[in-house]
Every structure is written in C-alpha cells, then in structure tokens.
Short mmCIF file of C-alpha atoms in Angstrom, two decimals:
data_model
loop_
_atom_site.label_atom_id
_atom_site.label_comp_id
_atom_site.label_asym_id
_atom_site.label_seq_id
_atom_site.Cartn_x
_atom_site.Cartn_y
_atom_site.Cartn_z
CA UNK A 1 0.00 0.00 0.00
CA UNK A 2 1.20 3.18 -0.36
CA UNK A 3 2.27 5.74 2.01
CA UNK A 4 0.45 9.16 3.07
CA UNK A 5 2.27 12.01 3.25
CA UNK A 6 0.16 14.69 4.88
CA UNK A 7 1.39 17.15 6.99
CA UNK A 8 2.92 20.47 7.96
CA UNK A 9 2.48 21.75 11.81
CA UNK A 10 4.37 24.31 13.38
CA UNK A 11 3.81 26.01 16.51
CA UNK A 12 6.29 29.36 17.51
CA UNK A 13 6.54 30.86 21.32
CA UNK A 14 7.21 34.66 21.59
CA UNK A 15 6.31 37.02 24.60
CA UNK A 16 4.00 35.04 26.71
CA UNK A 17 2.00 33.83 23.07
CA UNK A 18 1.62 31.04 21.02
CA UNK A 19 0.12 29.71 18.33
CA UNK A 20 0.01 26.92 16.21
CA UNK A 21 -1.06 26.04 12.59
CA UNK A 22 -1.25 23.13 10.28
CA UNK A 23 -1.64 22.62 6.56
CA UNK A 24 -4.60 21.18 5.01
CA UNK A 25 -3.15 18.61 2.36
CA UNK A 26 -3.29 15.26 2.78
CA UNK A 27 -1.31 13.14 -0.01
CA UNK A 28 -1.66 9.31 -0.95
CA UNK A 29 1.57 8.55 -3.16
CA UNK A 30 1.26 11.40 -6.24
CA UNK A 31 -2.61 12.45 -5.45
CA UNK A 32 -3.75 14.72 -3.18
CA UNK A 33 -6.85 12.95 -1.53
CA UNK A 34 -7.70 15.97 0.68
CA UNK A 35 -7.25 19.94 0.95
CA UNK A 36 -8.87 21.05 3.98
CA UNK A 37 -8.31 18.71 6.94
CA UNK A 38 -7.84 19.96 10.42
CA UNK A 39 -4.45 18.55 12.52
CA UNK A 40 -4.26 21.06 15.31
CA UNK A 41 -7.22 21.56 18.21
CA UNK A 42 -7.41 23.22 21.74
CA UNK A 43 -6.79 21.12 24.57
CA UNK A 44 -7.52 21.19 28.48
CA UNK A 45 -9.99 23.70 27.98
CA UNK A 46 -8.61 26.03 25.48
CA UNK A 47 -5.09 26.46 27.21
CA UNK A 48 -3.03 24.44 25.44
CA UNK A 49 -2.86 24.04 21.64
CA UNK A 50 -1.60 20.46 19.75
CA UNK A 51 -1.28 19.58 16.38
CA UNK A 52 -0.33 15.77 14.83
CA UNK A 53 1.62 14.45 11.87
CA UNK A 54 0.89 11.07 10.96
CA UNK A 55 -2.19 8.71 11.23
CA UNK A 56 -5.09 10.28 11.85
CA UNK A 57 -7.09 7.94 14.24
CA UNK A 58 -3.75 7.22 16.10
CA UNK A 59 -3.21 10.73 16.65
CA UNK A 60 -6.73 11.28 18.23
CA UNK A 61 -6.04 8.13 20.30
CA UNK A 62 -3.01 10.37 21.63
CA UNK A 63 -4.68 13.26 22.14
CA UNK A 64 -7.68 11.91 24.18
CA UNK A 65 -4.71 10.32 26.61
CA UNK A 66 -2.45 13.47 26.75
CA UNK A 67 -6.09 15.52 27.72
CA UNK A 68 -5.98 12.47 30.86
CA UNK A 69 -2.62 13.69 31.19
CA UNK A 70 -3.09 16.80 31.37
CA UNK A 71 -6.18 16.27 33.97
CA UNK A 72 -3.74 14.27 36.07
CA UNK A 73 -0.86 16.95 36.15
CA UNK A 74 -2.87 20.06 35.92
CA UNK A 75 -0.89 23.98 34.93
CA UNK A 76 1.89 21.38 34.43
CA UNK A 77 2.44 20.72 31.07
CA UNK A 78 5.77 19.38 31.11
CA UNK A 79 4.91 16.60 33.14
CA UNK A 80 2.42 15.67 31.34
CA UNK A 81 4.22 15.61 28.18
CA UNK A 82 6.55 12.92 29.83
CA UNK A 83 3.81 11.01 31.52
CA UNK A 84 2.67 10.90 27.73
CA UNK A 85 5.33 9.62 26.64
CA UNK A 86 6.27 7.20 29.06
CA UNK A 87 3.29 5.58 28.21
CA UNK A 88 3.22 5.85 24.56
CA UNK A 89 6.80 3.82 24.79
CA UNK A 90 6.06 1.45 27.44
CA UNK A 91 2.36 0.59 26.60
CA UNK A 92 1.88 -2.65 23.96
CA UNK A 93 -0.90 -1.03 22.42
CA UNK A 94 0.44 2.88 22.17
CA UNK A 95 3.93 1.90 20.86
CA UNK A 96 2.37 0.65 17.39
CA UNK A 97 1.07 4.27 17.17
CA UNK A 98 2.53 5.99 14.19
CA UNK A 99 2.34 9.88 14.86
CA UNK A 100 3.81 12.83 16.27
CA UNK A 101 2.76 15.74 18.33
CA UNK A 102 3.17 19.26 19.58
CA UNK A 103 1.99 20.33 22.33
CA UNK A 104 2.40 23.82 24.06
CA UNK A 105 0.59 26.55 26.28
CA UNK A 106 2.28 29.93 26.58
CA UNK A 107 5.20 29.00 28.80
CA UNK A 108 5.96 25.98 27.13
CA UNK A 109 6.27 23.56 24.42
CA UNK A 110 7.43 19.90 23.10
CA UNK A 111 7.32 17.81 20.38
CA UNK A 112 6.67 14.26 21.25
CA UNK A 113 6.93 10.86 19.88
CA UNK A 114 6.02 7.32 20.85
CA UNK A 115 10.48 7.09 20.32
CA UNK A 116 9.96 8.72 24.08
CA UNK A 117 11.25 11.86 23.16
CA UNK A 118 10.36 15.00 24.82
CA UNK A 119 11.72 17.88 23.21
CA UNK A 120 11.37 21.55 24.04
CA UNK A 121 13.45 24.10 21.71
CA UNK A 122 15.22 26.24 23.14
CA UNK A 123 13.64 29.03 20.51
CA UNK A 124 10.16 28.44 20.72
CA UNK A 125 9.99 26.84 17.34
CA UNK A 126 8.52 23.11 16.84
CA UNK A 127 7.74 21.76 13.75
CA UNK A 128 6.95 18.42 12.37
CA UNK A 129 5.72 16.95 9.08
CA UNK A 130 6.83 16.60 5.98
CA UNK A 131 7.05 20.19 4.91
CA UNK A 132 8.18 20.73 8.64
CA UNK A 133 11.74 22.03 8.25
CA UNK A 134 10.68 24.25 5.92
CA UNK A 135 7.76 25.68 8.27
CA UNK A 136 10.71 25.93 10.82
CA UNK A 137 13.51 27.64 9.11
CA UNK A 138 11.29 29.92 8.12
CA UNK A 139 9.83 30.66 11.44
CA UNK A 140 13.38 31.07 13.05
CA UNK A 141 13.86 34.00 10.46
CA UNK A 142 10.91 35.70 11.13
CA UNK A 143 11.17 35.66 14.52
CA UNK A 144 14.74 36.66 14.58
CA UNK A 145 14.27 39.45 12.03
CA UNK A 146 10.57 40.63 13.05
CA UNK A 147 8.54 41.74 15.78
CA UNK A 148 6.02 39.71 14.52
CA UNK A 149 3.10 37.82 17.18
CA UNK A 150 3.28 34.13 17.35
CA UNK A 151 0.10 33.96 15.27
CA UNK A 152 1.27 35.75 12.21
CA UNK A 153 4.86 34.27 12.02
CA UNK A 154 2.85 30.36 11.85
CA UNK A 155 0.90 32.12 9.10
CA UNK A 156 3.57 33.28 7.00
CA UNK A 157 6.26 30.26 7.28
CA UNK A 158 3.15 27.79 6.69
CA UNK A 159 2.51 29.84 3.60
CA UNK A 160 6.30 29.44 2.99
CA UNK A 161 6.38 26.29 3.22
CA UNK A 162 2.93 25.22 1.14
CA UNK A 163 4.59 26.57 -1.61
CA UNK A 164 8.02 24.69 -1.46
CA UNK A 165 6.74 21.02 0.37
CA UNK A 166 4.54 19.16 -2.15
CA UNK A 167 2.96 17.32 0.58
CA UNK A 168 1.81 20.93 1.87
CA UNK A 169 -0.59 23.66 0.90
CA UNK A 170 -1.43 27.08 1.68
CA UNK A 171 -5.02 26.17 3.01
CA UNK A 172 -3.73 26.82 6.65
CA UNK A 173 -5.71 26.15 10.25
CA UNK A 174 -4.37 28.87 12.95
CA UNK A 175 -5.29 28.27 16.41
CA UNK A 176 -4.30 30.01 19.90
CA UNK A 177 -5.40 29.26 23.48
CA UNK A 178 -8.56 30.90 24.76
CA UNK A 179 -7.80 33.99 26.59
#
C-alpha cells in the first residue's frame, strides 16, 4: 500500500503567546486525496494548543490520553508531556502508534513521539511533518528578524512552506489558546 504524506504543523513561542497552525493537504503517493483537513485543536480547555503528523485515528487516540494527562498533572504541562510519553513507549498497544505531536501553552512547548522523546526548543519553534523544516527555518527567520506575534509568524512560514513542500498547501488552520 502506499504511504500518506500529509502534513505540515508548526507552533512558535514569543512574549507570553503562542500559536500553532497546520496545513490542510493530505497526499496518498502522487494524489492529493484531501485539501482542507484539520491537525491542530485546543486542549484542556482552550489552554493548550496540539497539532499531529501522521495517522489520523492514532493521533486522536493520543490526544484523548495526553487531555488524561493533562487532567492528572494540571498547569503542568511538562509533566504531562513525559507522563505521555512514558506511556506511549512502554504501553503494547500505544507503541504501534505511528504519529507525532506538539503540544504547548504559553510557557511551554514539546514535540513528542512514541520514540519517548520530549523535546522543548530552546527558541520556541517546533515543527513536524513533511514540509516541517521548511515551516521551521522559516519561522526562526521571522522571529529573529521581526517583531512579529506568534500567530502571524505560523501564518507566514506555513505559507512558505505550502509553496516549497509538495505534501503541503497554503489552506492553513491557525489556532491560539482561549484567553
């Protein structure tokens, strides 16, 4: 069978903001199968925004047990993140899961995999995906260059990269937590 390719997320930290923003492609070998599908949400009650790269029903199988997580280890995100991933390694079930996620609320944020890493860049900058790199060297020259919020640097290097990755488009989601 062949392989999807569908994803570009990238979430960027700056002054006490975030945001986070995902392309809409999804791609089955040379085809694009879909334009407009959603990979980031709100979590734990609007205060912490996710997106996923991968497969789709494993990645909402992750997020419903990172929102546990998160009930468990409440206005502590880190922990939860690791809790998360201990699991995701250790558990028979989990560690067939083929995804990756980001994860952050305005202090913080990590990419995870079920590989049990926990990483949190030291610039604010996460990105994963296909067209990922792409999303994130962008990013880092915005936000080294500009003043720009959170909300419109995602905008801009997701529009960057939609027009470099062909497993990415321009047909962007945007999120940020709920004030």
């Amino acid at each position: 069978m062949q392989q999807y390719h569908a994803t570009t997320i990238l979430c960027v930290i700056r002054d006490s903001a975030v945001a986070i923003g995902g392309d809409g492609q999804v791609t089955l070998g040379d085809t694009v199968v879909k334009a407009n599908a959603t990979k980031v949400r709100l979590l734990k009650g609007g205060s912490v925004v996710a997106g996923f790269a991968g497969s789709v029903a494993d990645a909402f199988t992750l997020f419903d047990k990172f929102e546990e997580k998160l009930d468990r280890c409440p206005d502590n995100l880190p922990r939860a993140a690791v809790e998360l991933t201990k699991e995701w390694r250790s558990d028979r079930v989990l560690r067939r899961l083929e995804a990756q996620l980001i994860a952050a609320n305005t202090r913080n944020g990590f990419i995870l995999s079920g590989n049990g890493e926990v990483i949190e860049p030291e610039d604010g900058v996460m990105a994963i995906g296909s067209g990922g790199a792409y999303a994130q060297a962008a990013a880092r020259a915005l936000l080294r260059e500009t003043a720009l919020a959170p909300r419109d640097i995602v905008k801009k290097a997701l529009t960057i990269a939609g027009e470099i990755c062909i497993y990415s488009n321009t047909n962007i989601t945007l999120i940020e937590p709920e004030k």
